Amino acid sequence: MNDRPVSGRAMGCVGSKVGEWLLWGAIIAVALGVLRWIDLPEMLRRYGGDIVHLAVQHLGLAALSGGLAILVGIPVGIILSRPSFAKISEPGARVLTIGSTIPSLAILALSMSWLGIGTPPAVFALWAVTLLPIVRNTMAGLRGVDPYLLEAGRGMGMTPMQLLVRVELPNAMYVLLAGVRTALAINVGTVPMAFLIGGGGLGELIFTGIDLNEPAMMLAGAIPTAGLAVLVDFSLGLIAYYLVPRGVNPLR
Amino acid sequence: MIKLERLTKIYETPVRKVVAADHIDMEVPTGEICVLLGPSGCGKTTTLKMVNRIVTPTGGRVLIDGQDTTDIPTVELRRKIGYVIQQIGLFPNMTVEENICVVPRLLGWDAAKARRRAAELLELTALDPATFLKRYPKELSGGQQQRVGVARALAADPPVMLMDEPFGAIDPINRAAIQDEFLKLQEKLHKTILFVSHDIDEAVKMGDKIAIFRAGRLEQIDSPDNVLAHPAQPFIADFVGADRTIKRLGLIRVADAMTSDAPVLSLGADPVLAQAMLHESGAAALVIVTPEGKPHGFMTAASSFGPGSTCGHASTPIAASVSVAADLRTAVSRMFENDVEWLSCVDDEGRHVGALEMRRIRHLLGRTYEAGGRA
Ligand SMILES: Nc1ncnc2c1ncn2[C@@H]1O[C@H](COP(=O)(O)OP(=O)(O)OP(=O)(O)O)[C@@H](O)[C@H]1O
Ligand SMILES: [Mg+2]
């Protein structure tokens, strides 16, 4: 009777491992194809300095906007899901859903029209794009916690804060982190566009390469960008694996 | 002692007012189990939750050991009351051990002491600590989860317990086992318990008192035997069932119903003496016992015997016996199985200590109705 869930978990683990290897295989195959098509040493010689400089800028944009979005998004999600905010949490969630259908490019444009050109509007736009899914998933995760768990916790004499930290957040963690993962994927995918409003980053190589019809230049921006996206997603998967308590973690 | 005074809860729904509890007056003496019984939606859970203020009463008050619960800070009050919710509600993010340690940790016990307590409680609820302490709730069967739920409620040794259908989600065989274990535990712990059930058999088994609810009103509060023997209303008679008198059999121990003054004779005694004793006492049968005191057989006025034989030879073997610790339900069942009018009652060592006659059982159950009053 107790063996079934355990073996089920092991199966899930094997399944996700296979999926992961397939994914990596595909990435490597694509990378090899690309490498045969371009002259890698030549590319590095011509754009190496730019790549490093712009990648640092790129990472800075992503880290700053993403970090701020997490710092603001999770608390806002928590506050909106408190019973005292029940009145505004429903319409709030609807606004957020509509908000996340606005294309990133439009948000960049809006941000530029308001804050002008440069790094601040770029960071602000990226922050806004990243914020919405985080708030939404934090709310969804907390709202998805079984009400009987809350009653049990309250009935045992937990204060609202103890209930949040010991029961609500751990049980919402899986959904919450899935939101962070999606949000950062969107963020990293949008960072190249920040160049369009003067934010810098690897987008500079990509868009200039397109404009000048220079594939090597474009790829010098695109390959690190793609690598970065994969890296961010991978590390977040790893973090989620260890941060979500074992009892509520479908992966372990 | 838990005392409810004119306790009332009215839910204001958009459609209409729901009176979930209507001026409930009752008390549970210290160390007793009171079962709240009634059909679905009659207000049992609502009444229970007003005791630990999960539900705020619309009117009336709750006193625990004479103190109005509104005078105690809510969080403090709840930590002193063990609470088992209808849906079990183990925290899935915590191990069994962490679940049990929740209230002790809230009360500031040090970790080692709380862990020792968790192991001790698992033992008490018949789960092996080595196997279960580090498991997560999803790795337990329903019955095991319910045991952990009870262990968790007992963790800080609260004097008062609220249990909402704590054994609801398990099969009848396991339920009976948990009920027995819990009653044994209660003999040691003497908690004051409000216990919700919608199962009359469970109520009769677990309750020192049964409180019967209907549509938010407390209709009768009485001992299980009185509820079964004297339902205060036709609704209660219906609810406890047409076989309610048979259910009363479960409340009486063989030891309390048997006659132990009937004479017995040993294997080697003279059958003539047996006949004389039967004649004199007017009893239907006389039990013949072995030197160890175990029932060997019986003799009636019709038993025949030759000259010089002993009671051992002249007796008929005893068809069935019953333990004095069993209840009359078991005893009657055994009589029906063996088509007999009486049973030999034996103690733990198997010694004959008395006889239980069907006539006597009928009389015992019928007496309370003849008198028209209460036993
Ligand atoms: N939060 C609520 N809002 C409105 N009505 C409620 C609420 N909680 C309970 N009720 C109503 O109060 C009545 C009593 O409910 P309660 O949960 O106490 O019943 P119960 O006796 O425990 O039933 P069950 O055996 O099904 O658990 C029901 O009619 C129910 O619909
Ligand atoms: Mg209920």
XYZ file of C-alpha atoms and ligand atoms in Angstrom:
659
model
C 0.000 0.000 0.000
C 2.891 2.322 0.715
C 4.973 1.180 -2.213
C 2.865 2.616 -4.950
C 3.526 6.333 -4.516
C 7.244 5.668 -4.115
C 7.594 3.709 -7.340
C 5.345 6.281 -9.050
C 7.798 8.944 -8.040
C 10.743 6.956 -9.362
C 8.948 6.543 -12.694
C 8.325 10.277 -12.959
C 11.983 10.866 -12.282
C 13.103 8.529 -15.043
C 10.559 10.091 -17.422
C 11.823 13.611 -16.815
C 15.470 12.459 -17.155
C 14.753 11.033 -20.600
C 13.020 14.254 -21.605
C 15.976 16.254 -20.392
C 18.473 14.206 -22.402
C 16.349 14.532 -25.531
C 16.280 18.281 -25.054
C 20.038 18.491 -24.619
C 20.570 16.292 -27.659
C 18.460 18.632 -29.763
C 20.307 21.690 -28.515
C 23.702 20.161 -29.248
C 22.613 19.072 -32.742
C 21.374 22.567 -33.580
C 24.547 24.086 -32.167
C 26.728 21.779 -34.266
C 24.749 22.656 -37.384
C 25.189 26.351 -36.717
C 28.890 25.952 -36.009
C 29.486 24.227 -39.338
C 27.789 27.061 -41.128
C 29.789 29.895 -39.578
C 33.437 30.408 -38.932
C 33.616 30.395 -35.157
C 37.233 31.595 -34.637
C 36.708 34.359 -37.137
C 33.514 35.402 -35.395
C 35.167 35.431 -31.993
C 38.109 37.450 -33.323
C 35.857 40.111 -34.781
C 33.149 40.305 -32.109
C 34.763 38.731 -29.004
C 35.244 42.038 -27.206
C 31.705 43.179 -28.019
C 30.234 39.870 -26.911
C 31.804 40.073 -23.472
C 30.933 43.707 -22.966
C 27.373 43.350 -24.218
C 26.775 40.044 -22.414
C 27.655 41.696 -19.124
C 25.226 44.489 -19.932
C 22.640 41.927 -21.008
C 22.988 39.919 -17.806
C 22.825 43.101 -15.771
C 19.513 44.069 -17.384
C 18.054 40.610 -16.846
C 19.288 40.263 -13.282
C 18.212 43.744 -12.218
C 14.741 43.652 -13.778
C 14.144 39.994 -12.884
C 15.390 40.400 -9.326
C 13.243 43.477 -8.763
C 10.245 41.668 -10.236
C 10.712 38.761 -7.825
C 11.248 41.095 -4.883
C 8.068 42.998 -5.664
C 5.953 40.288 -7.289
C 5.960 37.686 -4.528
C 5.021 40.078 -1.694
C 2.345 41.695 -3.872
C 0.965 38.249 -4.705
C 0.929 37.350 -1.014
C -0.776 40.580 0.013
C -3.410 40.277 -2.707
C -4.261 36.767 -1.549
C -4.876 37.786 2.092
C -8.525 37.484 3.152
C -8.685 41.229 3.843
C -7.928 41.861 0.178
C -10.489 39.350 -1.052
C -12.532 42.207 -2.593
C -9.786 43.417 -4.913
C -7.982 40.122 -5.511
C -10.579 38.879 -8.040
C -10.555 41.972 -10.282
C -6.827 42.251 -9.608
C -6.217 38.786 -11.004
C -8.281 39.647 -14.063
C -6.289 42.822 -14.706
C -3.073 40.802 -14.409
C -4.334 38.227 -16.905
C -5.225 40.926 -19.397
C -1.908 42.648 -18.665
C 0.096 39.561 -19.532
C -1.506 39.358 -22.981
C 0.096 42.684 -23.949
C 3.137 41.893 -26.128
C 6.530 42.683 -24.627
C 7.333 44.952 -27.540
C 4.272 47.096 -26.799
C 5.313 47.391 -23.162
C 8.777 48.502 -24.259
C 7.230 51.097 -26.509
C 4.924 52.351 -23.759
C 7.825 52.510 -21.345
C 9.877 54.515 -23.820
C 7.069 56.947 -24.475
C 6.923 57.588 -20.764
C 10.544 57.368 -19.566
C 12.429 58.126 -22.759
C 15.471 56.251 -24.018
C 18.211 54.413 -22.129
C 18.675 51.868 -19.374
C 15.942 52.966 -16.904
C 13.010 52.586 -19.335
C 14.462 49.251 -20.469
C 14.737 47.964 -16.918
C 11.274 49.252 -16.121
C 9.705 47.571 -19.144
C 11.475 44.275 -18.455
C 10.420 44.492 -14.820
C 6.773 45.020 -15.800
C 6.851 42.116 -18.255
C 8.339 39.810 -15.610
C 6.202 41.007 -12.731
C 2.804 39.921 -13.958
C 3.333 36.141 -14.184
C 5.056 36.166 -10.794
C 2.172 37.931 -9.071
C -0.349 35.785 -10.878
C 1.290 32.484 -9.957
C 1.954 33.537 -6.380
C -1.761 34.255 -6.016
C -2.760 31.067 -7.802
C -0.372 28.991 -5.683
C -1.611 30.450 -2.414
C -5.227 30.209 -3.457
C -4.662 26.584 -4.428
C -3.679 25.599 -0.884
C -6.372 23.330 0.506
C -8.619 25.415 2.801
C -8.685 22.527 5.277
C -4.949 22.932 5.807
C -5.536 26.551 6.749
C -8.297 25.527 9.126
C -6.114 22.853 10.678
C -3.283 25.353 11.144
C -5.547 28.004 12.595
C -7.226 25.442 14.838
C -3.845 24.419 16.213
C -3.129 27.997 17.211
C -0.900 29.350 14.444
C -0.798 33.115 14.035
C -1.491 34.382 10.492
C 2.268 34.856 9.949
C 3.098 31.332 11.164
C 0.357 29.972 8.921
C 1.824 31.807 5.916
C 5.412 30.723 6.500
C 4.857 27.136 7.696
C 1.831 26.074 5.709
C 0.801 28.383 2.884
C 4.126 29.225 1.234
C 5.605 25.694 1.351
C 2.438 24.283 -0.179
C 2.241 27.041 -2.802
C 5.968 26.853 -3.579
C 5.711 24.549 -6.572
C 3.224 26.762 -8.423
C 4.967 29.918 -7.245
C 8.360 28.834 -8.575
C 6.793 27.689 -11.834
C 5.619 31.289 -12.172
C 9.094 32.633 -11.489
C 10.515 30.258 -14.079
C 8.028 31.311 -16.751
C 8.530 34.964 -15.871
C 12.298 34.811 -16.136
C 12.051 32.917 -19.418
C 9.926 35.767 -20.758
C 12.384 38.237 -19.274
C 15.459 36.690 -20.853
C 13.593 36.376 -24.142
C 12.713 40.071 -24.056
C 16.092 41.485 -23.018
C 17.449 41.564 -26.616
C 14.620 43.918 -27.532
C 15.764 46.348 -24.870
C 18.339 47.485 -27.434
C 15.474 48.994 -29.423
C 14.886 51.579 -26.713
C 18.544 52.110 -26.004
C 18.986 49.578 -23.223
C 22.023 47.875 -24.746
C 22.766 44.174 -24.365
C 23.308 41.421 -26.920
C 20.328 42.704 -28.887
C 22.736 45.263 -30.300
C 24.634 42.541 -32.212
C 21.460 40.756 -33.253
C 19.557 43.735 -34.608
C 22.605 45.407 -36.153
C 23.550 42.085 -37.767
C 20.073 41.845 -39.259
C 20.211 45.421 -40.495
C 23.645 44.991 -42.095
C 22.728 41.543 -43.429
C 25.718 40.136 -41.535
C 24.838 36.616 -40.228
C 28.067 36.227 -38.232
C 27.341 39.379 -36.258
C 23.722 38.380 -35.681
C 24.750 34.944 -34.453
C 27.414 36.447 -32.187
C 24.455 37.987 -30.357
C 21.937 35.195 -30.815
C 24.024 32.239 -29.627
C 24.974 33.707 -26.227
C 21.385 34.906 -25.818
C 20.053 31.412 -26.403
C 22.712 29.898 -24.139
C 21.739 32.340 -21.428
C 18.054 31.443 -21.693
C 18.836 27.749 -21.388
C 21.142 28.390 -18.448
C 18.574 30.473 -16.558
C 15.838 27.931 -17.097
C 18.085 25.067 -16.068
C 19.246 26.718 -12.849
C 15.685 27.646 -11.915
C 14.608 24.056 -12.452
C 17.404 23.005 -10.133
C 16.441 25.584 -7.523
C 12.798 24.504 -7.656
C 13.808 20.871 -7.246
C 15.546 21.596 -3.968
C 13.393 24.442 -2.659
C 9.994 22.726 -2.928
C 9.512 20.479 0.151
C 9.681 16.798 -0.676
C 6.138 16.034 0.497
C 4.638 18.440 -2.057
C 7.220 18.111 -4.808
C 5.930 16.014 -7.712
C 9.494 15.709 -9.044
C 10.938 13.886 -6.056
C -15.310 20.700 31.889
C -16.749 22.172 28.708
C -19.955 24.124 29.098
C -22.017 25.587 26.264
C -24.535 28.264 27.215
C -27.271 29.278 24.766
C -24.653 28.910 22.033
C -26.042 30.181 18.732
C -24.708 30.564 15.193
C -26.632 32.188 12.380
C -25.031 32.248 8.937
C -26.200 35.141 6.780
C -26.253 33.786 3.250
C -27.379 35.954 0.339
C -30.517 33.837 0.016
C -31.588 33.418 3.624
C -30.440 33.068 7.186
C -29.198 29.625 8.177
C -29.565 28.862 11.862
C -26.763 26.325 12.216
C -26.855 26.223 16.023
C -29.855 27.342 18.012
C -29.371 28.099 21.712
C -27.330 25.001 22.511
C -27.095 24.306 26.248
C -24.963 21.392 27.359
C -21.938 20.407 29.375
C -19.256 17.751 29.142
C -17.804 16.771 32.531
C -14.020 16.500 32.789
C -12.673 13.205 31.485
C -15.799 12.270 29.506
C -16.505 11.825 25.818
C -19.635 13.487 24.531
C -20.646 12.477 21.015
C -22.499 15.037 18.894
C -24.772 12.953 16.704
C -27.214 13.852 13.984
C -27.949 13.849 10.264
C -25.787 15.784 7.797
C -26.104 19.552 8.084
C -27.634 19.562 11.568
C -24.911 21.800 13.018
C -22.491 19.371 14.676
C -19.350 20.781 13.062
C -20.522 24.358 13.602
C -21.094 23.707 17.309
C -17.695 22.060 17.616
C -15.888 24.911 15.856
C -17.409 27.497 18.147
C -15.515 25.912 21.035
C -12.115 26.831 19.555
C -13.537 29.927 17.864
C -12.844 28.810 14.302
C -16.474 29.861 14.002
C -17.443 32.991 15.931
C -20.715 32.491 17.802
C -23.605 34.807 17.011
C -24.733 34.491 20.613
C -24.162 32.611 23.847
C -20.863 31.533 25.313
C -18.444 28.659 25.828
C -16.868 28.002 29.217
C -13.874 25.739 29.734
C -13.327 24.875 33.385
C -15.557 27.789 34.249
C -13.614 30.339 32.209
C -15.325 32.151 29.366
C -13.293 31.363 26.238
C -13.612 34.944 24.983
C -11.383 35.965 27.922
C -8.506 33.849 26.559
C -6.507 35.087 23.540
C -7.630 32.993 20.554
C -4.200 31.640 19.679
C -3.530 30.620 23.265
C -6.952 29.001 23.593
C -6.445 26.914 20.462
C -3.034 25.648 21.538
C -4.685 24.200 24.636
C -7.356 22.391 22.638
C -6.511 19.326 20.565
C -8.272 19.561 17.211
C -8.901 16.788 14.693
C -10.706 18.151 11.635
C -13.164 16.210 9.500
C -10.747 16.204 6.537
C -7.713 15.116 8.625
C -5.668 18.064 7.319
C -2.127 16.760 7.776
C 0.323 19.268 6.292
C 1.650 17.610 3.106
C 4.878 19.626 3.195
C 5.852 18.181 6.571
C 6.876 14.699 7.647
C 4.760 12.795 10.136
C 7.181 13.878 12.840
C 7.002 17.545 11.878
C 3.219 17.365 11.737
C 3.025 15.997 15.266
C 5.534 18.556 16.531
C 3.593 21.588 15.276
C 1.834 22.555 18.505
C 4.759 21.641 20.809
C 6.991 23.878 18.678
C 4.401 26.680 18.735
C 4.467 26.367 22.511
C 8.240 26.733 22.459
C 9.294 23.201 23.419
C 12.866 22.438 22.447
C 13.283 20.305 19.352
C 14.612 17.190 21.102
C 11.729 17.064 23.555
C 9.165 17.552 20.774
C 10.752 14.756 18.737
C 10.689 12.378 21.682
C 7.024 13.219 22.161
C 6.293 12.487 18.495
C 7.841 9.027 18.709
C 5.963 8.311 21.927
C 2.641 9.344 20.373
C 3.105 7.202 17.290
C 3.728 4.266 19.580
C 0.564 5.163 21.475
C -1.506 5.251 18.283
C -0.140 1.873 17.179
C 2.225 3.081 14.439
C 5.873 2.056 14.418
C 7.977 5.234 14.931
C 10.986 3.879 13.036
C 8.817 3.288 9.973
C 6.594 6.333 10.024
C 8.321 9.345 11.620
C 10.126 10.397 8.444
C 7.318 9.638 6.009
C 5.201 12.260 4.305
C 1.395 12.187 4.590
C 1.011 11.126 0.953
C 2.985 7.993 1.780
C 0.393 6.854 4.347
C -2.892 4.994 3.952
C -6.105 6.763 4.987
C -6.259 4.929 8.294
C -2.632 5.710 9.086
C -3.266 9.374 8.303
C -6.156 9.430 10.729
C -4.009 7.925 13.452
C -1.385 10.598 12.831
C -4.142 13.228 12.934
C -5.132 11.990 16.384
C -1.489 11.814 17.513
C -0.968 15.397 16.331
C -3.980 16.609 18.307
C -2.651 14.863 21.421
C 0.876 16.235 21.018
C 0.905 18.984 23.637
C -1.248 16.917 26.000
C -4.255 19.272 25.824
C -6.927 18.683 28.477
C -9.693 19.280 25.928
C -10.080 17.649 22.508
C -12.389 18.420 19.608
C -12.694 15.542 17.162
C -14.772 15.947 14.009
C -15.546 12.515 12.570
C -11.955 11.496 13.259
C -12.435 7.932 12.059
C -14.719 8.731 9.144
C -12.521 7.884 6.191
C -11.637 4.280 6.914
C -13.119 0.866 6.320
C -15.313 -0.623 9.074
C -12.739 -3.160 10.292
C -9.951 -0.638 10.720
C -12.405 1.846 12.174
C -13.401 -0.596 14.891
C -9.725 -1.203 15.646
C -8.912 2.523 15.919
C -11.993 3.088 18.074
C -10.897 0.354 20.459
C -7.359 1.726 20.621
C -8.628 5.215 21.226
C -10.932 4.096 24.043
C -8.023 2.278 25.656
C -5.954 5.456 25.337
C -8.749 7.543 26.837
C -8.816 5.266 29.895
C -5.281 6.469 30.601
C -5.556 10.066 29.403
C -8.968 11.187 30.717
C -9.383 13.940 28.153
C -12.568 15.964 27.971
C -13.740 15.298 24.445
C -16.367 16.606 22.058
C -16.629 13.980 19.339
C -18.694 14.462 16.188
C -20.200 11.456 14.466
C -23.150 10.674 12.266
C -22.950 6.962 12.970
C -25.154 5.743 15.812
C -23.009 2.640 16.365
C -19.884 4.744 16.759
C -21.724 7.119 19.108
C -22.954 4.276 21.294
C -19.476 2.813 21.426
C -17.466 5.982 22.051
C -19.790 8.194 24.060
C -20.248 8.588 27.783
C -23.039 10.884 26.640
C -24.716 11.326 23.291
C -26.074 14.700 22.189
C -28.555 14.405 19.361
C -28.943 17.356 17.011
C -31.520 18.164 14.396
C -31.588 21.317 12.269
C -29.390 23.275 14.652
C -31.211 22.256 17.824
C -30.030 19.946 20.579
C -32.923 17.508 20.899
C -31.673 15.084 23.547
C -28.530 14.598 25.592
C -28.323 11.393 27.531
C -26.336 8.237 28.191
C -26.125 5.894 25.200
C -28.415 3.378 26.901
C -31.066 5.998 27.599
C -30.907 7.365 24.075
C -31.498 3.846 22.769
C -34.068 2.831 25.378
C -35.927 6.111 25.664
C -35.587 8.235 22.514
C -37.209 11.553 23.392
C -38.910 11.957 20.013
C -40.068 9.855 17.090
C -37.292 11.457 15.000
C -34.662 10.195 17.422
C -36.256 6.747 17.555
C -36.045 6.652 13.762
C -32.507 7.945 13.731
C -31.170 5.413 16.220
C -32.938 2.656 14.298
C -35.725 0.116 14.694
C -33.170 -2.339 16.092
C -32.170 0.074 18.882
C -32.842 -2.460 21.609
C -30.474 -4.919 19.971
C -27.897 -2.107 19.919
C -28.266 -1.821 23.691
C -26.828 -5.326 23.938
C -23.491 -3.829 22.977
C -23.531 -1.611 26.060
C -23.775 -4.388 28.660
C -20.873 -6.643 29.630
C -21.419 -10.331 30.215
C -19.943 -9.873 33.693
C -22.779 -7.496 34.590
C -25.568 -9.721 33.311
C -24.536 -13.239 34.342
C -25.683 -15.069 37.463
C -22.677 -16.198 39.428
C -24.381 -17.673 42.504
C -25.620 -20.842 40.788
C -24.054 -23.968 42.356
C -21.479 -26.018 40.430
C -20.143 -29.512 41.082
C -16.833 -31.142 40.307
C -16.280 -34.082 37.941
C -16.108 -36.640 40.701
C -19.285 -35.615 42.551
C -22.242 -37.946 43.020
C -24.972 -37.406 40.384
C -27.612 -37.996 43.052
C -26.364 -34.907 44.826
C -26.592 -33.020 41.526
C -30.221 -34.025 41.088
C -31.007 -32.927 44.629
C -29.375 -29.542 44.076
C -31.205 -29.031 40.795
C -34.468 -29.867 42.467
C -33.809 -27.541 45.354
C -32.598 -24.513 43.371
C -35.139 -24.868 40.572
C -32.345 -24.096 38.072
C -32.633 -25.680 34.647
C -29.033 -26.894 34.550
C -26.067 -27.444 36.797
C -22.548 -26.933 35.514
C -19.891 -29.575 36.141
C -16.343 -28.177 36.307
C -12.888 -29.737 35.940
C -10.405 -29.534 38.836
C -8.967 -26.361 37.195
C -12.433 -24.850 37.282
C -13.043 -25.054 33.537
C -16.571 -25.896 32.343
C -16.794 -29.575 31.477
C -20.489 -30.233 30.981
C -23.891 -29.779 32.527
C -26.666 -31.842 34.034
C -30.408 -31.285 33.947
C -33.222 -32.974 35.821
C -33.548 -35.294 32.854
C -29.919 -36.459 32.856
C -29.773 -40.214 33.391
C -26.983 -42.070 35.113
C -26.246 -45.593 36.298
C -25.365 -46.581 39.849
C -21.838 -45.639 40.902
C -21.196 -43.209 38.040
C -19.918 -39.667 38.590
C -21.164 -36.271 37.435
C -18.346 -36.363 34.908
C -19.944 -39.344 33.193
C -23.516 -38.226 33.562
C -23.076 -34.699 32.174
C -23.654 -33.434 28.640
C -20.723 -31.483 27.104
C -21.119 -27.711 27.135
C -21.786 -26.409 23.644
C -20.665 -22.802 24.046
C -19.087 -20.376 26.464
C -18.394 -16.652 26.398
C -15.771 -14.413 28.006
C -17.002 -12.243 30.868
C -15.316 -9.291 29.180
C -17.440 -9.640 26.032
C -20.656 -7.679 25.535
C -24.141 -9.149 25.351
C -24.238 -8.678 21.606
C -21.470 -11.248 21.279
C -23.122 -13.488 23.854
C -26.510 -13.482 22.126
C -24.857 -14.094 18.812
C -23.155 -17.140 20.299
C -26.456 -18.431 21.696
C -28.064 -18.166 18.264
C -25.108 -19.916 16.646
C -25.383 -22.870 18.984
C -29.135 -22.888 19.445
C -28.876 -22.757 23.247
C -30.704 -20.853 25.975
C -27.699 -20.236 28.202
C -23.915 -19.941 28.098
C -21.108 -20.705 30.505
C -19.233 -17.472 31.279
C -15.467 -17.882 31.594
C -12.706 -15.606 32.875
C -9.325 -14.962 31.230
C -8.000 -18.339 32.385
C -11.026 -20.112 30.967
C -12.554 -20.855 34.396
C -16.326 -21.043 34.719
C -17.461 -18.059 36.791
C -21.153 -17.847 36.037
C -23.991 -18.562 33.641
C -25.785 -16.233 31.276
C -29.375 -17.071 30.405
C -31.398 -15.664 27.518
C -34.287 -15.204 29.945
C -32.125 -12.954 32.062
C -31.061 -10.832 29.073
C -34.666 -10.344 27.993
C -35.541 -9.336 31.487
C -32.621 -6.941 31.778
C -33.510 -5.101 28.576
C -37.248 -5.211 29.141
C -37.200 -3.938 32.713
C -36.539 -0.336 31.782
C -39.619 -0.261 29.526
C -41.963 -1.928 32.069
C -41.066 0.583 34.737
C -41.886 3.302 32.210
C -39.006 5.238 33.697
C -35.289 5.400 33.150
C -32.732 2.865 34.166
N -19.780 29.142 6.219
C -21.086 28.853 6.106
N -21.924 29.718 5.495
C -23.246 29.442 5.387
N -23.829 28.327 5.862
C -23.048 27.422 6.474
C -21.637 27.637 6.643
N -21.108 26.575 7.290
C -22.138 25.746 7.528
N -23.307 26.246 7.051
C -24.639 25.627 7.153
O -24.880 25.360 8.519
C -25.545 24.117 8.681
C -24.766 23.230 9.639
O -23.526 22.870 9.047
P -22.487 21.920 9.770
O -21.260 21.920 8.957
O -22.368 22.324 11.186
O -23.217 20.514 9.651
P -22.762 19.076 10.203
O -23.779 18.673 11.194
O -21.362 19.092 10.633
O -22.933 18.187 8.894
P -22.021 16.969 8.331
O -22.426 15.753 9.066
O -22.431 16.906 6.898
O -20.578 17.345 8.519
C -25.708 23.530 7.299
O -27.005 23.782 6.852
C -24.688 24.281 6.477
O -25.135 24.404 5.152
Mg -19.503 18.195 9.868
